Amino acid sequence: MEVKILTEHYSDDNYRSLDGYKAKGGYETLKKAFSMKPEDIVAEVKASGLRGRGGAGFPTGVKWGFLPNNGEPRYLLCNADEGEPCTFKDRMMMEKAPHQLIEGMIISAFAIGSHKSYIYIRGEYVYAAKVLEKAIKEAYDAGLLGKNIMGSGFDHDLDVYRGAGAYICGEETGMISSLEGKKGQPKLKPPFPAVQGYLAKPTIVNNVETLAAVIPIIRDGAAAYRKNGTEKSAGTKLFSVAGDVNKPGNYEVPLGYKMIDLINNECGGVKGGKLKAAIPGGTSAPIITAEEIEKATLDYECLAEMGTMLGSGSIVIMNDTRCMVDMMKVISHFYHHESCGQCTPCREGTGWLHKLVTSVITGQAKLTDIDLLCEVANKMKGRTICALSDAAALPVLGIVPKFRDEFEFYIKEGYSKVRGKSHGQMHH
Amino acid sequence: MVKCTINGIDIEVEAGTSVIEAFKQAGQDIAHYCWHPGLSVAGVCRLCMVEIEGNPRLQIACNTQVAEGMKVTNQSEMVKDAVKWGLDFHLINHPLDCPICDQAGECGLQDQYMHFGKYDPEMALSKVKKHKVVDLGERVVLDSERCILCSRCVRFTEEVSKSNELGIFNRGDRSEIGTFDGMPLNNKYSVNTVDICPVGALTSKDFRFRQRVWFLKDKPSVCTGCSTGCNIDVYFNKDGVWRVKPHHSDVNGYWMCDEGRDIYKAVNPITTDFVGERENKKAVKKPNRILSAHSYHDGKMEFISTAETVSSIELGSFSNPALIVTGQYSNEEYDSILGFWKSKAGGKNIFHWQNQPEQWQDFDGLLIRGDKNPNTKGLLASLEKHGLQAQSQLPSMEGFDFVLVLGPENQWVYDNISQVADQVSQAKKVIWLSACHLEKASQMPKHVTFVPAKTFVEKSGSFTNFEGKVQSFAMVDVFVEEALDLQQVTQWFAGERVTASLAHPWQSVHNEFIHERGEL
């Protein structure tokens, strides 16, 4: 069952204007937040069990608690560089409810004592950026941003910063580099952004959905928020479902919801064939097979146990006409294209993986290359500054062992086991 | 101080030391490319992996600080495997063109592969094609395919030269070092990027294709390019000196300027490239050094015995002798000649020939100083020690019956040299000590005799730099056998004749292996 907490009013077109948003109780929570102490807001978010919705799933309240008390200015950055393939939930949130994000950001900024924040938005999201800019102007005009917001004495400025289409700028330190005007490359940690982030000042980076989720937590309290979800994965989450389903789209369901139910109920079942596999959390997450999908629940713990992850919550469903070698090629091409090139294992490894998979399709591969593919992926894991190297390696370590027969068949016979000699349908 | 254990060796290091520095202090080998002690930490090559007790994940040693009681190793199987694969990732797109690469013999990839790698390569697919022979600037050439993107050169232009010419363009395995449009790598320290490049990606236009490094020996010395006195290593073989590189010291850190790299050109008996003729694409082989005493008669060179020329001078027989000194000789030499001048000529008529003294206080904030003499301080100290006065203005020389000119070794920094030559030739008899031929020497009258002087690599002694620091240097090798230092000149003036054998300027090029061959 869909539980619409964040997306409750998304069907209302007027919701993206300030008036429409206010008509549905918008900015009431901000008023409540100003009546609270900042540390109580942080405590409430901590108590809610809210975990980062961008992919890593790190507890938000704990992250906020890392800020040092050194009197330096603090920055709040909203990560709206939604680059994980097949993820499109933040886009909808920003297009449908820009004021929801703005309100969530002001509350969060108040909680952590930040007077300046940026929304770093993916360059391709031109429309969403326009909607946000318009909403920010409305908010400034209504005294919801700027000096002395709602008479609370709290000042806050908010700007939209558009990226230029690099996946790596969705990594928080890569995003900070980009925002600083440098090449968007992740930074060495330590120091962590909470200590030295944007302009070497304490910085908190949160995903769009995370910041929006602060509103119901403060409005209804942590206990009410926890009514949905599981003990360790509290609340609801948006899932972007794509691929071979009848009704692809964004669905808000409580964490812990059964994956097969989401496919069959909300998404109207598998299209064009039998369910074969799914990628549960963006292409960086290892694939799971149809049998595993039956058992999977949509929460951080269950998917981690299965050796994959919830990630950004984008689910790609594949039916039995999909060739996994093709799929692997598309995925490895993406990471080859997007590696920033800073760390050697990732820079060289992503290209190597892509070439190895391509060689399977072009008939140049040997059977031993299947093991080499896994070996290269294994050696790229956990050896770099950021997680892109892991993101490139994990799909290989998921797809290749689980569908090894398809790779062996392709190498031996020279054509796909699944689609025969016909050309693949998947292009990038 | 912090106690830690590196590969089982207990050492104490200063608080804040990185693990990689602790490895160096403990004398332990550790693979690395991007880390350089003179630059910030990039942490991108991912080779300096270490295992820290209690931490399941490998850490990079360059970005980890030593903590009290930390037990670190790079000898575990996990680390060795990570380093082996790290090297493999570096090499899969490397062209492996060592036979034609100038870096071969001093290449980080070769050395570290022999040390930490030695595996069978598994990359059987086509390599990434990148730009080759990229002209980055006046002195540096780039081969992007050899580049391992350690970013040392980029960080150098950011942090040391602060000129920011270099950047990494594109991303992933298409990344390449490059310069911005209209902003070539022409800063005054550009060749340092060649020194710190661990592979053959950046090569020096001056040195490339000239010598294989295993035919060269190196000895430490001091740069004569200006009063800073950067410590250098001189790379030479029996045919001459081929390059100088900075040697780490308190004076110059890890760097030296590009101008300083030209000083070796005053040393070689035959050079293929004269300073100032860089535009001339044809390499010209010219005898550069003065090989024996000579004078010119109607433009024709007439050789005279160096020994006879010098020892025939009886200083006491001249009624009005003069001495012209430059700041390019060693303290020991000044001591000897000035002492002699005081006793035999009463210490009169000493002139300090200065090149653009109005710029002597200039300093670019890093290493380059306006005083282009290595030992002005030493000269002044020696004059003071002997109680002598030197005039800084050269008067008309007509009234002098003998002038001894201690000419500059690096002539190109003396822009008034031909003017001084004209002035000096007005005297009745002139002996001009010089390492290299003067440009207008052939127009000089017959009573001007040129005597070959030793260069800084051919003698031992000391220079006093701008801050009064006395830095001694040892002889590297002799390239012109008849050349004299000032102690010898003094001895010969005093009648202590020392025979000098003839020089052999036109030695045939014959290379020899200096180092033993490594494992093949």
PDB file of C-alpha atoms in Angstrom, chain A residues 83-176:
ATOM      1  CA  GLY A  83      22.611  11.093 -11.160  1.00  0.00           C
ATOM      2  CA  GLU A  84      22.194   7.450 -10.226  1.00  0.00           C
ATOM      3  CA  PRO A  85      20.836   5.761 -13.344  1.00  0.00           C
ATOM      4  CA  CYS A  86      17.092   5.122 -13.169  1.00  0.00           C
ATOM      5  CA  THR A  87      16.537   7.425 -10.188  1.00  0.00           C
ATOM      6  CA  PHE A  88      13.995  10.182 -10.695  1.00  0.00           C
ATOM      7  CA  LYS A  89      12.326  10.758  -7.341  1.00  0.00           C
ATOM      8  CA  ASP A  90      14.068  14.043  -6.437  1.00  0.00           C
ATOM      9  CA  ARG A  91      13.146  15.465  -9.793  1.00  0.00           C
ATOM     10  CA  MET A  92       9.472  14.854  -9.123  1.00  0.00           C
ATOM     11  CA  MET A  93       9.732  16.268  -5.610  1.00  0.00           C
ATOM     12  CA  MET A  94      11.333  19.478  -6.828  1.00  0.00           C
ATOM     13  CA  GLU A  95       8.962  19.893  -9.751  1.00  0.00           C
ATOM     14  CA  LYS A  96       5.810  19.140  -7.765  1.00  0.00           C
ATOM     15  CA  ALA A  97       6.643  20.634  -4.394  1.00  0.00           C
ATOM     16  CA  PRO A  98       9.527  23.101  -4.419  1.00  0.00           C
ATOM     17  CA  HIS A  99       8.293  24.774  -1.241  1.00  0.00           C
ATOM     18  CA  GLN A 100       8.386  21.474   0.581  1.00  0.00           C
ATOM     19  CA  LEU A 101      12.126  21.296  -0.065  1.00  0.00           C
ATOM     20  CA  ILE A 102      12.610  24.950   0.843  1.00  0.00           C
ATOM     21  CA  GLU A 103      10.703  24.560   4.117  1.00  0.00           C
ATOM     22  CA  GLY A 104      12.594  21.386   4.955  1.00  0.00           C
ATOM     23  CA  MET A 105      15.852  23.183   4.271  1.00  0.00           C
ATOM     24  CA  ILE A 106      15.012  26.196   6.426  1.00  0.00           C
ATOM     25  CA  ILE A 107      14.060  23.934   9.317  1.00  0.00           C
ATOM     26  CA  SER A 108      17.233  21.902   8.900  1.00  0.00           C
ATOM     27  CA  ALA A 109      19.359  25.029   8.556  1.00  0.00           C
ATOM     28  CA  PHE A 110      17.787  26.425  11.729  1.00  0.00           C
ATOM     29  CA  ALA A 111      18.503  23.141  13.500  1.00  0.00           C
ATOM     30  CA  ILE A 112      22.190  23.132  12.564  1.00  0.00           C
ATOM     31  CA  GLY A 113      22.669  26.902  12.748  1.00  0.00           C
ATOM     32  CA  SER A 114      23.415  27.562   9.087  1.00  0.00           C
ATOM     33  CA  HIS A 115      22.710  30.886   7.446  1.00  0.00           C
ATOM     34  CA  LYS A 116      23.528  29.938   3.894  1.00  0.00           C
ATOM     35  CA  SER A 117      22.478  26.979   1.860  1.00  0.00           C
ATOM     36  CA  TYR A 118      22.629  25.841  -1.731  1.00  0.00           C
ATOM     37  CA  ILE A 119      20.586  23.424  -3.753  1.00  0.00           C
ATOM     38  CA  TYR A 120      23.073  21.751  -6.083  1.00  0.00           C
ATOM     39  CA  ILE A 121      20.810  20.590  -8.862  1.00  0.00           C
ATOM     40  CA  ARG A 122      21.631  18.274 -11.711  1.00  0.00           C
ATOM     41  CA  GLY A 123      22.300  20.278 -14.877  1.00  0.00           C
ATOM     42  CA  GLU A 124      19.785  18.331 -16.938  1.00  0.00           C
ATOM     43  CA  TYR A 125      16.964  19.259 -14.551  1.00  0.00           C
ATOM     44  CA  VAL A 126      16.298  22.549 -16.290  1.00  0.00           C
ATOM     45  CA  TYR A 127      12.597  22.618 -15.508  1.00  0.00           C
ATOM     46  CA  ALA A 128      13.058  21.670 -11.874  1.00  0.00           C
ATOM     47  CA  ALA A 129      15.674  24.400 -11.496  1.00  0.00           C
ATOM     48  CA  LYS A 130      13.255  26.954 -12.926  1.00  0.00           C
ATOM     49  CA  VAL A 131      10.484  25.827 -10.610  1.00  0.00           C
ATOM     50  CA  LEU A 132      12.835  26.054  -7.634  1.00  0.00           C
ATOM     51  CA  GLU A 133      14.099  29.476  -8.564  1.00  0.00           C
ATOM     52  CA  LYS A 134      10.569  30.750  -8.880  1.00  0.00           C
ATOM     53  CA  ALA A 135       9.621  29.257  -5.534  1.00  0.00           C
ATOM     54  CA  ILE A 136      12.708  30.719  -3.862  1.00  0.00           C
ATOM     55  CA  LYS A 137      11.752  34.141  -5.156  1.00  0.00           C
ATOM     56  CA  GLU A 138       8.236  33.678  -3.780  1.00  0.00           C
ATOM     57  CA  ALA A 139       9.682  32.661  -0.442  1.00  0.00           C
ATOM     58  CA  TYR A 140      11.983  35.695  -0.329  1.00  0.00           C
ATOM     59  CA  ASP A 141       9.071  37.975  -1.207  1.00  0.00           C
ATOM     60  CA  ALA A 142       6.986  36.445   1.563  1.00  0.00           C
ATOM     61  CA  GLY A 143       9.767  36.858   4.129  1.00  0.00           C
ATOM     62  CA  LEU A 144      10.340  33.118   4.360  1.00  0.00           C
ATOM     63  CA  LEU A 145      13.949  33.537   3.306  1.00  0.00           C
ATOM     64  CA  GLY A 146      16.368  36.355   3.983  1.00  0.00           C
ATOM     65  CA  LYS A 147      16.635  38.336   7.181  1.00  0.00           C
ATOM     66  CA  ASN A 148      14.571  37.624  10.270  1.00  0.00           C
ATOM     67  CA  ILE A 149      12.392  34.856   8.833  1.00  0.00           C
ATOM     68  CA  MET A 150       8.818  34.967  10.220  1.00  0.00           C
ATOM     69  CA  GLY A 151      10.024  37.330  12.905  1.00  0.00           C
ATOM     70  CA  SER A 152      12.093  34.562  14.455  1.00  0.00           C
ATOM     71  CA  GLY A 153      15.369  36.485  14.277  1.00  0.00           C
ATOM     72  CA  PHE A 154      16.814  33.685  12.149  1.00  0.00           C
ATOM     73  CA  ASP A 155      18.483  34.708   8.875  1.00  0.00           C
ATOM     74  CA  HIS A 156      18.885  32.345   5.986  1.00  0.00           C
ATOM     75  CA  ASP A 157      19.819  32.645   2.323  1.00  0.00           C
ATOM     76  CA  LEU A 158      19.199  29.967  -0.249  1.00  0.00           C
ATOM     77  CA  ASP A 159      20.505  29.650  -3.790  1.00  0.00           C
ATOM     78  CA  VAL A 160      20.200  27.168  -6.602  1.00  0.00           C
ATOM     79  CA  TYR A 161      23.433  26.033  -8.217  1.00  0.00           C
ATOM     80  CA  ARG A 162      23.202  24.048 -11.423  1.00  0.00           C
ATOM     81  CA  GLY A 163      25.654  21.236 -12.092  1.00  0.00           C
ATOM     82  CA  ALA A 164      26.985  20.432 -15.539  1.00  0.00           C
ATOM     83  CA  GLY A 165      26.040  16.823 -15.924  1.00  0.00           C
ATOM     84  CA  ALA A 166      28.699  14.879 -14.082  1.00  0.00           C
ATOM     85  CA  TYR A 167      27.586  11.853 -12.078  1.00  0.00           C
ATOM     86  CA  ILE A 168      30.520  12.286  -9.701  1.00  0.00           C
ATOM     87  CA  CYS A 169      29.158  15.643  -8.525  1.00  0.00           C
ATOM     88  CA  GLY A 170      26.475  13.687  -6.702  1.00  0.00           C
ATOM     89  CA  GLU A 171      29.197  12.399  -4.376  1.00  0.00           C
ATOM     90  CA  GLU A 172      29.128  14.897  -1.522  1.00  0.00           C
ATOM     91  CA  THR A 173      32.761  16.010  -1.649  1.00  0.00           C
ATOM     92  CA  GLY A 174      32.717  16.017  -5.462  1.00  0.00           C
ATOM     93  CA  MET A 175      29.693  18.244  -5.213  1.00  0.00           C
ATOM     94  CA  ILE A 176      31.511  20.542  -2.797  1.00  0.00           C
TER      95      ILE A 176
END
